[in-house]
Coordinates of C-alpha atoms in Angstrom, one line a residue:
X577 CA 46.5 36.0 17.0
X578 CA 44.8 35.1 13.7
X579 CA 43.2 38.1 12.5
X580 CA 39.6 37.9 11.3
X581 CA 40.5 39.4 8.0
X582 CA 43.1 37.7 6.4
X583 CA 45.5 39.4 4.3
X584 CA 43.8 38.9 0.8
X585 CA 47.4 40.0 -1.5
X586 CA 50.2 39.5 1.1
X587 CA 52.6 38.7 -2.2
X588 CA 51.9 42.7 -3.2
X589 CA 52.8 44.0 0.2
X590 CA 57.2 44.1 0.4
X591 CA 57.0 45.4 3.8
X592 CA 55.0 42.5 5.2
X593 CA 53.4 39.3 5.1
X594 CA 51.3 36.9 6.8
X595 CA 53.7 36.2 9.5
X596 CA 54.6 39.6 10.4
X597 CA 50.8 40.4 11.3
X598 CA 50.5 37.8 13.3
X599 CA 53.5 38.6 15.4
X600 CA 52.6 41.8 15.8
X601 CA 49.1 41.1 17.3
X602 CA 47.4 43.4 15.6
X603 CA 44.0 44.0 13.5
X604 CA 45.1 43.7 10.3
X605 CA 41.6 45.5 9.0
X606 CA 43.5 48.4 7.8
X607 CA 45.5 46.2 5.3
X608 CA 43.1 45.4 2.4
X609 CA 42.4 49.5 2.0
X610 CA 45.8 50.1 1.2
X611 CA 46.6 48.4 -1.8
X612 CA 43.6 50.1 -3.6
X613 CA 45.1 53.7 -3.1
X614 CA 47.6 54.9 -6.1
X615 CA 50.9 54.4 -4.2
X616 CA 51.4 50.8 -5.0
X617 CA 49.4 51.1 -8.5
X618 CA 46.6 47.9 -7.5
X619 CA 44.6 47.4 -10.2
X620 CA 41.2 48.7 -10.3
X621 CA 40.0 45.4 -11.1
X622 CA 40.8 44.3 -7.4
X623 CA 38.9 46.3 -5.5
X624 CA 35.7 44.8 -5.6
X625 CA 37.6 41.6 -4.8
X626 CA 38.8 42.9 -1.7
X627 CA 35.6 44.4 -1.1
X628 CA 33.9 41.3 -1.2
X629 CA 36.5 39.9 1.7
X630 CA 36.8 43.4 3.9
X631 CA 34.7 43.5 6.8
X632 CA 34.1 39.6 6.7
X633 CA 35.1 38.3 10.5
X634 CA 35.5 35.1 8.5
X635 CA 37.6 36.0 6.0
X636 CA 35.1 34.0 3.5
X637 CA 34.1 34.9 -0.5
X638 CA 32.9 33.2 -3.0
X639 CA 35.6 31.4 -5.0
X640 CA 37.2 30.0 -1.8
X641 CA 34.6 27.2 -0.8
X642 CA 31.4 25.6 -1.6
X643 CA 29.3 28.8 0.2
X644 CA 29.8 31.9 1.3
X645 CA 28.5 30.4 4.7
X646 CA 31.0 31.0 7.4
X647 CA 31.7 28.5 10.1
X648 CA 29.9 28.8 13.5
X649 CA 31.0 28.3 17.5
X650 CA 31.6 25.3 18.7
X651 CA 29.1 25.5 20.8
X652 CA 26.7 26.1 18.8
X653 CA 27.4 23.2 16.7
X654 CA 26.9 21.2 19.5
X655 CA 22.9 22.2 20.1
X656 CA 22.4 21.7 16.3
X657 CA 23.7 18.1 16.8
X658 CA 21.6 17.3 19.9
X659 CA 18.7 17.7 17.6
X660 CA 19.8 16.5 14.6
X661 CA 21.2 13.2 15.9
X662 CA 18.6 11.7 17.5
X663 CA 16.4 12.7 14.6
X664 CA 18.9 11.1 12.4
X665 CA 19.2 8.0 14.4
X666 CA 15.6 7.3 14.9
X667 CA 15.1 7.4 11.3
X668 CA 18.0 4.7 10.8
X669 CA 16.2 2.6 13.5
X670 CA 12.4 3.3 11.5
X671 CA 14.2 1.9 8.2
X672 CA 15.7 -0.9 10.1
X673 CA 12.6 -1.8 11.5
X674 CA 10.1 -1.5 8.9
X675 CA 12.3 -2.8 6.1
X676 CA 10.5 -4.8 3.8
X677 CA 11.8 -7.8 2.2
X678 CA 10.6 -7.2 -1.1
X679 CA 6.6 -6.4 -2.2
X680 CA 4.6 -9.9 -1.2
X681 CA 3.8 -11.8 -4.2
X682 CA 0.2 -12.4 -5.7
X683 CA -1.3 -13.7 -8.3
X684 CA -1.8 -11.6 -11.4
X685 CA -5.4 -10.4 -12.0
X686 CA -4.8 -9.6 -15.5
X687 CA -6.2 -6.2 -15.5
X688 CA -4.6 -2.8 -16.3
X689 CA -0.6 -2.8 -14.7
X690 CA -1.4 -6.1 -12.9
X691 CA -0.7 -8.1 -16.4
X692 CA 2.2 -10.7 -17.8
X693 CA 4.1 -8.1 -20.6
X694 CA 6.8 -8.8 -23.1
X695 CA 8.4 -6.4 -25.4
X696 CA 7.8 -6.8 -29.7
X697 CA 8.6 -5.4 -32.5
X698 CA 5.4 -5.2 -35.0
X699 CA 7.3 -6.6 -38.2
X700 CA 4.4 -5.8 -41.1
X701 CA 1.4 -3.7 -41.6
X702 CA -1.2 -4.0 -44.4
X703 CA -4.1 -2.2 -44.6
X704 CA -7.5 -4.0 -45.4
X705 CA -11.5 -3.2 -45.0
X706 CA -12.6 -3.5 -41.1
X707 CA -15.7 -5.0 -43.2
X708 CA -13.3 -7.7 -44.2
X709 CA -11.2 -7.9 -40.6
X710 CA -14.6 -8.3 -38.6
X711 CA -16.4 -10.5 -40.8
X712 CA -18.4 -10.8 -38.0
X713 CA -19.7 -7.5 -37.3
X714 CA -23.1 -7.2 -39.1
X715 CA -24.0 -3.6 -40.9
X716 CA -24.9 -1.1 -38.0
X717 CA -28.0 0.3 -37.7
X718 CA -27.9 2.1 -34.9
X719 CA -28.3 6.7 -34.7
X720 CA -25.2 7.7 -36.0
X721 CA -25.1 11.1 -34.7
X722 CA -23.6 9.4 -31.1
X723 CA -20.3 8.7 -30.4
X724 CA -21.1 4.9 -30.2
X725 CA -23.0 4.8 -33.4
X726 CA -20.7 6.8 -35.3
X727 CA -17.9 4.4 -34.1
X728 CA -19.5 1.7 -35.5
X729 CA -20.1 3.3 -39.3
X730 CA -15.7 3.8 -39.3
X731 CA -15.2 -0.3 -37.7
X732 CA -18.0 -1.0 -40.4
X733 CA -16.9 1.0 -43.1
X734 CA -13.5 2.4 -42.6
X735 CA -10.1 1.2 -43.6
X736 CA -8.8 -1.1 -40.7
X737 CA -4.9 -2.1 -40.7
X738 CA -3.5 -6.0 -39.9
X739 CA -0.4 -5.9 -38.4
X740 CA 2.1 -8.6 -37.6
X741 CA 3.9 -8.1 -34.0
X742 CA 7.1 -10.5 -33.0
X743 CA 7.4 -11.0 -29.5
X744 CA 11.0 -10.4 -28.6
X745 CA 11.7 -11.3 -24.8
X746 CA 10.5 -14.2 -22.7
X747 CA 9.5 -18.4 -23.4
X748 CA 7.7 -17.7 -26.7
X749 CA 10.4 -15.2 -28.2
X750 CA 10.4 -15.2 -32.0
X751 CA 6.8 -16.0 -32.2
X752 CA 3.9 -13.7 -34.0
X753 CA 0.5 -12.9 -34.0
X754 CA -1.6 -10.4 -36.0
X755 CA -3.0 -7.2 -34.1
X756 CA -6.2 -5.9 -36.1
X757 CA -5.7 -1.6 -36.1
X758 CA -9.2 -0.4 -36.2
X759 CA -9.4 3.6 -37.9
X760 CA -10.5 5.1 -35.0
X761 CA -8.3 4.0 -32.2
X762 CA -5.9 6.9 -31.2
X763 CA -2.4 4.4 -31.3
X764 CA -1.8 3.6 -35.2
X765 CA 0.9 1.0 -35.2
X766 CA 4.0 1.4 -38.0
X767 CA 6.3 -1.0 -39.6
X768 CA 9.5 -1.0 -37.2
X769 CA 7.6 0.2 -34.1
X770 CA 8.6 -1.5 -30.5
X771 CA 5.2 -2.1 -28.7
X772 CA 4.8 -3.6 -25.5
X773 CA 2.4 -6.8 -25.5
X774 CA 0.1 -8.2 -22.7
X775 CA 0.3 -12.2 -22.3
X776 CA -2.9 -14.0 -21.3
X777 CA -2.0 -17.5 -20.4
X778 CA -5.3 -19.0 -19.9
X779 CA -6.6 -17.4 -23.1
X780 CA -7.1 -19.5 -26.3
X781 CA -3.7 -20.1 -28.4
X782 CA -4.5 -16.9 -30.6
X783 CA -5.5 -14.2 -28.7
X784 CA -2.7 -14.8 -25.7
X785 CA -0.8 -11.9 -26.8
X786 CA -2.3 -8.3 -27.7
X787 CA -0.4 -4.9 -27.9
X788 CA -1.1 -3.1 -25.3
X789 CA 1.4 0.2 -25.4
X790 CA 4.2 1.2 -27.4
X791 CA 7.6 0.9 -26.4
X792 CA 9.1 4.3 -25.1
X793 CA 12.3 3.0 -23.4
X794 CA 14.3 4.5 -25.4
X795 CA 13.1 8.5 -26.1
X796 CA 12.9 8.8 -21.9
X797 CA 16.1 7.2 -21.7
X798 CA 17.4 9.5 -24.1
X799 CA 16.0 12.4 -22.7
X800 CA 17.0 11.3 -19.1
X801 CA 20.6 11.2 -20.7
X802 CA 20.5 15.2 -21.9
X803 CA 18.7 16.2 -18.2
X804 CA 21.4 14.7 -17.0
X805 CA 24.6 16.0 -18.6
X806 CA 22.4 19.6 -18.7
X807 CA 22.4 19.2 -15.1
X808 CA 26.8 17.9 -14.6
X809 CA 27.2 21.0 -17.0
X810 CA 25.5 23.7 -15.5
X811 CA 25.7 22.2 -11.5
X812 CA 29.1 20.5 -11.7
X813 CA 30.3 18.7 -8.2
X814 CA 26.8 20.2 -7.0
X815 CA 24.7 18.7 -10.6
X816 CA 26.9 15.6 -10.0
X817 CA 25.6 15.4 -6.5
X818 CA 21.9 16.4 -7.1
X819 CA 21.5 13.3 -9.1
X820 CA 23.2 11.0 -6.9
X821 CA 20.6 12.1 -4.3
X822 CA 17.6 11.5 -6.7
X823 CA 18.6 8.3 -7.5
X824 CA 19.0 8.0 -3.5
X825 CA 15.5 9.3 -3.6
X826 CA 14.0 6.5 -6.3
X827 CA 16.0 3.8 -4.4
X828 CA 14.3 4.8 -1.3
X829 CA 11.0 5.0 -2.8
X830 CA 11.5 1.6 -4.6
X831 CA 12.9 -0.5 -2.0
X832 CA 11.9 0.6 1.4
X833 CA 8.5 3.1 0.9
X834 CA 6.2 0.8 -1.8
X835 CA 7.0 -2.7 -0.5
X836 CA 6.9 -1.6 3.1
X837 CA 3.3 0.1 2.5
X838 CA 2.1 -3.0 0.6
X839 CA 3.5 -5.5 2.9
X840 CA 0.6 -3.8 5.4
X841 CA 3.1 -1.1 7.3
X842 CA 1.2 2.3 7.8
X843 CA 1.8 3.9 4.9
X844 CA 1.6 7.5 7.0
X845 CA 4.6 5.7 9.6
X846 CA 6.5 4.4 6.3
X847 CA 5.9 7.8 4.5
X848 CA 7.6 10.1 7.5
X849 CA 10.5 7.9 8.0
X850 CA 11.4 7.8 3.9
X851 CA 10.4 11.4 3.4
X852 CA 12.8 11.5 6.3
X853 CA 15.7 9.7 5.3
X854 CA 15.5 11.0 1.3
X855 CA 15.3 14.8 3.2
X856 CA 19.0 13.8 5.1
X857 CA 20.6 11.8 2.6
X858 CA 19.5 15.0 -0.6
X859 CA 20.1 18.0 1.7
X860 CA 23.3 17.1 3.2
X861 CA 24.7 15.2 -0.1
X862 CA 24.0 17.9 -2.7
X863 CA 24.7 20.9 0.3
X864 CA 27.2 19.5 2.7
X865 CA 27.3 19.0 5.9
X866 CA 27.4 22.3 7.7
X867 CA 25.1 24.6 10.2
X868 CA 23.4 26.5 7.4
X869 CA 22.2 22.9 6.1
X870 CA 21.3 21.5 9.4
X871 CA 19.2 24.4 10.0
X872 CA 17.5 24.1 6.1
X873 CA 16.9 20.6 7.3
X874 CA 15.2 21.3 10.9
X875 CA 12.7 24.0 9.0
X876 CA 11.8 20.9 6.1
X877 CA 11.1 18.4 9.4
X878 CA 8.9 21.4 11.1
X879 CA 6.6 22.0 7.6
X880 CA 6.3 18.4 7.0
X881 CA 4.6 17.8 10.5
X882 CA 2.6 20.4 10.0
X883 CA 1.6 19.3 6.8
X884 CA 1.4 15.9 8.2
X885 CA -1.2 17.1 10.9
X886 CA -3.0 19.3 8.6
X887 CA -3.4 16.4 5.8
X888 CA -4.7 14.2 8.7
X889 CA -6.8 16.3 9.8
X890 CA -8.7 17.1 6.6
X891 CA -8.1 13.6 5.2
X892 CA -10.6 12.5 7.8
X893 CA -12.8 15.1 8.5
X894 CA -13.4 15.5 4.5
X895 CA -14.2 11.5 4.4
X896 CA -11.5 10.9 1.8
X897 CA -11.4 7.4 1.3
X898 CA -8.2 7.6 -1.4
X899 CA -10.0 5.0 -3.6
X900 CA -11.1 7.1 -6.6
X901 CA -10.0 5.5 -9.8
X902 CA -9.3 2.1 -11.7
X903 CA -5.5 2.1 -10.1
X904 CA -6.6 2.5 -6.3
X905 CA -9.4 0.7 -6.9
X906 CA -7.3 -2.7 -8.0
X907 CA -4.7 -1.5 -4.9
X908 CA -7.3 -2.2 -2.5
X909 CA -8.4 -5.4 -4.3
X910 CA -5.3 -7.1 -4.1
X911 CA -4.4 -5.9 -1.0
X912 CA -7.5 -5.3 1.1
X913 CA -5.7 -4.2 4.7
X914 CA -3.9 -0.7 3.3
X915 CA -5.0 1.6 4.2
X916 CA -6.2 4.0 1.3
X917 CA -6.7 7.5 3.0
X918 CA -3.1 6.5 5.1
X919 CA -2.0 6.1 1.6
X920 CA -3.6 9.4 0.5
X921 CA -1.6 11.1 3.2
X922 CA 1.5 9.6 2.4
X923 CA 1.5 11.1 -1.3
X924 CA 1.1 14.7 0.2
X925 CA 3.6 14.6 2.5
X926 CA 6.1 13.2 -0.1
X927 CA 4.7 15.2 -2.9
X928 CA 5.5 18.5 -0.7
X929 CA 8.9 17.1 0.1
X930 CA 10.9 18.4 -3.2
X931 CA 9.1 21.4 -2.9
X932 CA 10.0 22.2 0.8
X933 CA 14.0 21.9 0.3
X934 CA 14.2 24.0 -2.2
X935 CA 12.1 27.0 0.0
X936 CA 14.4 25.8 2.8
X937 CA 17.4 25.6 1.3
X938 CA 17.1 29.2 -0.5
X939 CA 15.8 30.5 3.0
X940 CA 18.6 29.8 4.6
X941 CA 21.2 30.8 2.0
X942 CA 19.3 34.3 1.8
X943 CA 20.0 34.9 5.6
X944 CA 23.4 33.4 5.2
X945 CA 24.3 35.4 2.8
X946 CA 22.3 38.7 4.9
X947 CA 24.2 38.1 7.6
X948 CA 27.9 38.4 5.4
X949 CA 27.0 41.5 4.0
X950 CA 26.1 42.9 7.2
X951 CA 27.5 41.0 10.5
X952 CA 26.1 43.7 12.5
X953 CA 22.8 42.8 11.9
X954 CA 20.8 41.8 14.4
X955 CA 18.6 38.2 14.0
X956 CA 15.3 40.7 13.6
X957 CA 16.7 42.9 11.0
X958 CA 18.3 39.6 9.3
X959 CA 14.3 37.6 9.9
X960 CA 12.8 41.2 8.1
X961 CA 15.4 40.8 5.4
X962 CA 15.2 37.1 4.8
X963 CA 10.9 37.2 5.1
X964 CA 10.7 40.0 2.4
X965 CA 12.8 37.4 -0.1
X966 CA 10.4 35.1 1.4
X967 CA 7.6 36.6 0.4
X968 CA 8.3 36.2 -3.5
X969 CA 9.2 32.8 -2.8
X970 CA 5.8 31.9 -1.5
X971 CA 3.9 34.1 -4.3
X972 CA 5.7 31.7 -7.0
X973 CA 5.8 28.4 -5.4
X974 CA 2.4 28.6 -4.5
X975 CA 1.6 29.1 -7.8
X976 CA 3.8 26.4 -9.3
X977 CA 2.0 24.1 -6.9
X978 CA -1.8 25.2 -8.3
X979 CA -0.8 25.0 -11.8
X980 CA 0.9 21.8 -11.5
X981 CA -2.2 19.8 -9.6
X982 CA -4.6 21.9 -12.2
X983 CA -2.3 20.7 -15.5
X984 CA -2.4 16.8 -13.9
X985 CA -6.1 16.7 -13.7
X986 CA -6.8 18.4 -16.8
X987 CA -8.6 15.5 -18.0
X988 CA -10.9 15.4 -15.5
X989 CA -11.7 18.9 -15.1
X990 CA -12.2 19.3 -19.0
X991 CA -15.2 16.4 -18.2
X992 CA -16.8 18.3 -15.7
X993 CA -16.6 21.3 -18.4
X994 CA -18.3 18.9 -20.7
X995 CA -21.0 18.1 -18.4
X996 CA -21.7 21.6 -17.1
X997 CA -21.2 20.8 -13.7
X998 CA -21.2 23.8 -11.3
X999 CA -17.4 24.9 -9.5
X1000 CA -19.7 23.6 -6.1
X1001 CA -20.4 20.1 -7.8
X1002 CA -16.8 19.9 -8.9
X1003 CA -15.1 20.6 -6.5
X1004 CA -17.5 18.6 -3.9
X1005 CA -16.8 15.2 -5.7
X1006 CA -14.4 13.3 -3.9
X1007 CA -11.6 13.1 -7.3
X1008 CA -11.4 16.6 -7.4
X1009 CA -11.6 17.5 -3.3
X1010 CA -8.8 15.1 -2.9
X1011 CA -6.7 17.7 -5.3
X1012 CA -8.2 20.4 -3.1
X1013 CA -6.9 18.8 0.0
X1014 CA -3.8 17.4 -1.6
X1015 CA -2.7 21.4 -3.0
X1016 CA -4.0 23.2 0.2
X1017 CA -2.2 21.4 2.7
X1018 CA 0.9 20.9 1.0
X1019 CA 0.7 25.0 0.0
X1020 CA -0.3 25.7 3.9
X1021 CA 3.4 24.2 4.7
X1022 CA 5.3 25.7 2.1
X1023 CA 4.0 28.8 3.1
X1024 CA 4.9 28.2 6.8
X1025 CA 8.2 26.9 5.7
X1026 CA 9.7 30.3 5.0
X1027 CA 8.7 32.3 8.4
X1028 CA 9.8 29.0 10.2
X1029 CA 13.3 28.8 8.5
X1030 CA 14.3 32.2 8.3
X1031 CA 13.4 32.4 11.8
X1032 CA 15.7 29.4 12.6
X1033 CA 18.6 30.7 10.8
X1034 CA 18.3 34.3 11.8
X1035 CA 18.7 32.9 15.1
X1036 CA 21.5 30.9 14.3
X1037 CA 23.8 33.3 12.7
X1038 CA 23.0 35.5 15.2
X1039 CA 23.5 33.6 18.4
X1040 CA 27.2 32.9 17.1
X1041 CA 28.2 36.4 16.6
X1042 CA 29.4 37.2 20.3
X1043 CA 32.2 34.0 19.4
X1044 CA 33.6 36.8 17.2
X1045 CA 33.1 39.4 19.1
X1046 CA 36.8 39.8 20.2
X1047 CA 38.4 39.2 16.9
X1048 CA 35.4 41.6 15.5
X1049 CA 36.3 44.4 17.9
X1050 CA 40.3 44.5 17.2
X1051 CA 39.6 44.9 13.4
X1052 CA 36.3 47.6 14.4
X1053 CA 38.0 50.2 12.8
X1054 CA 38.9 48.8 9.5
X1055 CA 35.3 48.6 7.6
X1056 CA 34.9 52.7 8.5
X1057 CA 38.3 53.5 7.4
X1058 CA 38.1 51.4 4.3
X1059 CA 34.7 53.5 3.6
X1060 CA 36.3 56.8 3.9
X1061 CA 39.0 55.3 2.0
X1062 CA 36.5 54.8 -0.6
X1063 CA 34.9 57.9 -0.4
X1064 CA 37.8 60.0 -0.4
X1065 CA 39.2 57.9 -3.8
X1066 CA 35.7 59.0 -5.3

């Protein structure tokens, strides 16, 4: 009979090995006390080793597999998969379905992203009077004390720059045009700088081409490249699998979630099923595919349809249109039939997503790891355990989620400091509300998320301890012993 503790020296026992405990059919508990006494001279080093591995019905410790996560019954396995799978296959069947064949072409408005752009490099930069580079402009006489007037005096006044920019990339490659810098724009162009330049076709021959950004492809690349190795370095096989699974993730979001909302699929329909398929494809790539996963996984698709209902819920009864700014407002012009409070909804559920698997995830791992330190623990002492780490979780996540919303809409909430507006006022207008909505919601399910997934796994490792029961019972003895062992040594 294989013993549930496996013999962790059996080259420092003469007397016996692996096959002789085996033959003799019994508990071989006993067996890693011995070599810690002073008759064969074991190390002291090894005893927290075998510590680690006695009492363990699985025989598991860290250094032996990818978690300390043992496996469960057979039986068990089998009510995990009949949720799982069907989950798993209607999400394959919502991606085969709504599968877009690309975003639907249109014709370029010309305003802010929806613009013809080339890279350049700007070649030369001479500075020159703006009195002399807007010949023009007549002497202001407007009150200079406002912000308007005041700009005017610099423009008028000030020390304006000419700079030459050579487009690099498309049909007019190699050809230049001269960008007048005026002294109080916040981008000063350099000699040598890459830019990115807008192309107006129907504009007159001179003023097709403008700078409209500068050219940062290759800082975010670079710094991608050091998040990247930081990650392979510190994660190994696990780093190395993280990122696969993000750019999983992007390709996801690129190719099935964007085109499919703009091609006029409901963006709350397209949102679930991606959110779905990018929660399957991350947990089980970067955490393998095991119970303890499956179960992280069933308490991420619980909290997202809560958060799902909940966003719908307030969504509508808050009258959130989700066309607030210049960006949603050009959305819904060139595509008048989507549906901009669906699309509102979408961007909590996937914002929450990230956020979810790693409360999941640690949830799960937490009870995991409860229930190896302890197997006699019962699922409530293991859900009291697990809640308590919980409960730190959800103090800092929560958090993390404020601060992050807060530190996006800076901006905005630094102009409703500038216009005295009262917390009521702000917080009423619909930019601001929908970051009220958009944090509460997705907070509601992260908080949730923990009673819901330590509940789910303290059930699971619980359910499967009477599957060990026999092989726990012939080795009863051996923890106790082992402990007065230990005492006895002390």
């Amino acid at each position: 009979m294989t013993t549930p503790q496996h013999p962790p020296f059996p080259p420092h026992r003469p007397g016996r090995g692996p096959s002789a405990d085996e033959d003799d059919g019994r508990s071989t508990g006993p067996v890693p006390v011995v070599p810690h006494g002073t008759r064969d001279g074991r190390p002291e080093a090894d005893h927290g080793h075998t510590a680690e591995h006695g009492g363990q019905g699985t025989g598991g410790g860290h250094g032996h597999s990818h978690g300390p996560a043992a496996p469960v019954s057979r039986h068990l396995r089998k009510v995990i998969a009949a949720v799982l799978i069907p989950f798993a296959a209607a999400v394959v069947v919502g991606l085969a379905v709504l599968w877009p064949g690309g975003a639907p072409a249109h014709e370029r408005t010309g305003v802010g992203f929806d613009r013809q752009t080339q890279e350049a490099t700007v070649t030369k930069v001479v500075a020159l009077s703006c009195q002399s580079a807007n010949p023009s402009a007549g002497t202001p006489t407007g009150d200079t004390s406002t912000a308007e007037g005041s700009s005017a005096v610099q423009q008028a006044e000030g020390e304006c720059k000419r700079a030459t920019v050579r487009v690099d990339t498309g049909d007019d490659k190699g050809r230049t045009f001269d960008e007048i810098v005026q002294p109080d724009q916040s981008r000063q162009l350099r000699e040598g700088q890459k830019v990115v330049v807008a192309y107006e076709p129907s504009a007159p021959k001179d003023l097709q081409y403008s700078v409209t950004d500068i050219n940062r492809q290759f800082p975010l690349a670079l710094l991608a490249g050091i998040f990247a190795l930081a990650v392979v370095v510190v994660g190994r096989l696990r780093g190395l699998m993280a990122l696969v699974s993000l750019a999983v993730s992007f390709l996801l979001l690129n190719f099935f979630i964007l085109p499919a909302i703009l091609q006029g699929s409901n963006p709350l329909v397209v949102a679930v099923i991606g959110s779905s398929a990018i929660m399957l494809i991350a947990l089980y790539l970067c955490h393998g595919l095991s119970a303890r996963t499956s179960v992280a996984v069933l308490g991420t698709l619980i909290s997202l349809l809560l958060i799902g209902v909940l966003g719908s819920l307030f969504i509508g009864w808050a009258a959130l249109t989700g066309n607030t700014d210049d960006n949603t407002g050009l959305i819904h012009g060139l595509y008048p039939s989507i549906d901009m409070s669906g699309l509102l909804l979408a961007g909590v559920i996937i914002g929450s997503l990230g956020v979810l698997d790693d409360v999941t995830v640690t949830q799960t791992s937490a009870v995991w790891e409860l229930h190896e330190a302890n197997p006699a623990m019962g699922w409530r002492g293991l859900y009291r355990a697990g809640i308590r780490i919980g409960r730190d979780h959800i103090a800092s996540v929560v958090n993390t989620l404020v601060l992050a919303y807060a530190g996006a809409a800076l901006p905005l909430l630094l102009l409703f400091s500038i216009a005295q507006s009262g917390v009521g006022t702000v917080a009423n207008s619909e930019l601001v509300a929908e970051e009220i909505v958009r944090t509460l919601v997705g907070s509601i399910g992260l908080v949730a998320s923990v009673p819901v997934t330590t509940a789910l796994a303290a059930l699971v490792v619980s359910a499967d301890r009477p599957a060990r029961a026999p092989e726990t019972a012939a080795g009863a003895g051996a923890p106790a012993r082992g402990g007065r062992g230990r005492r006895r040594k002390r």
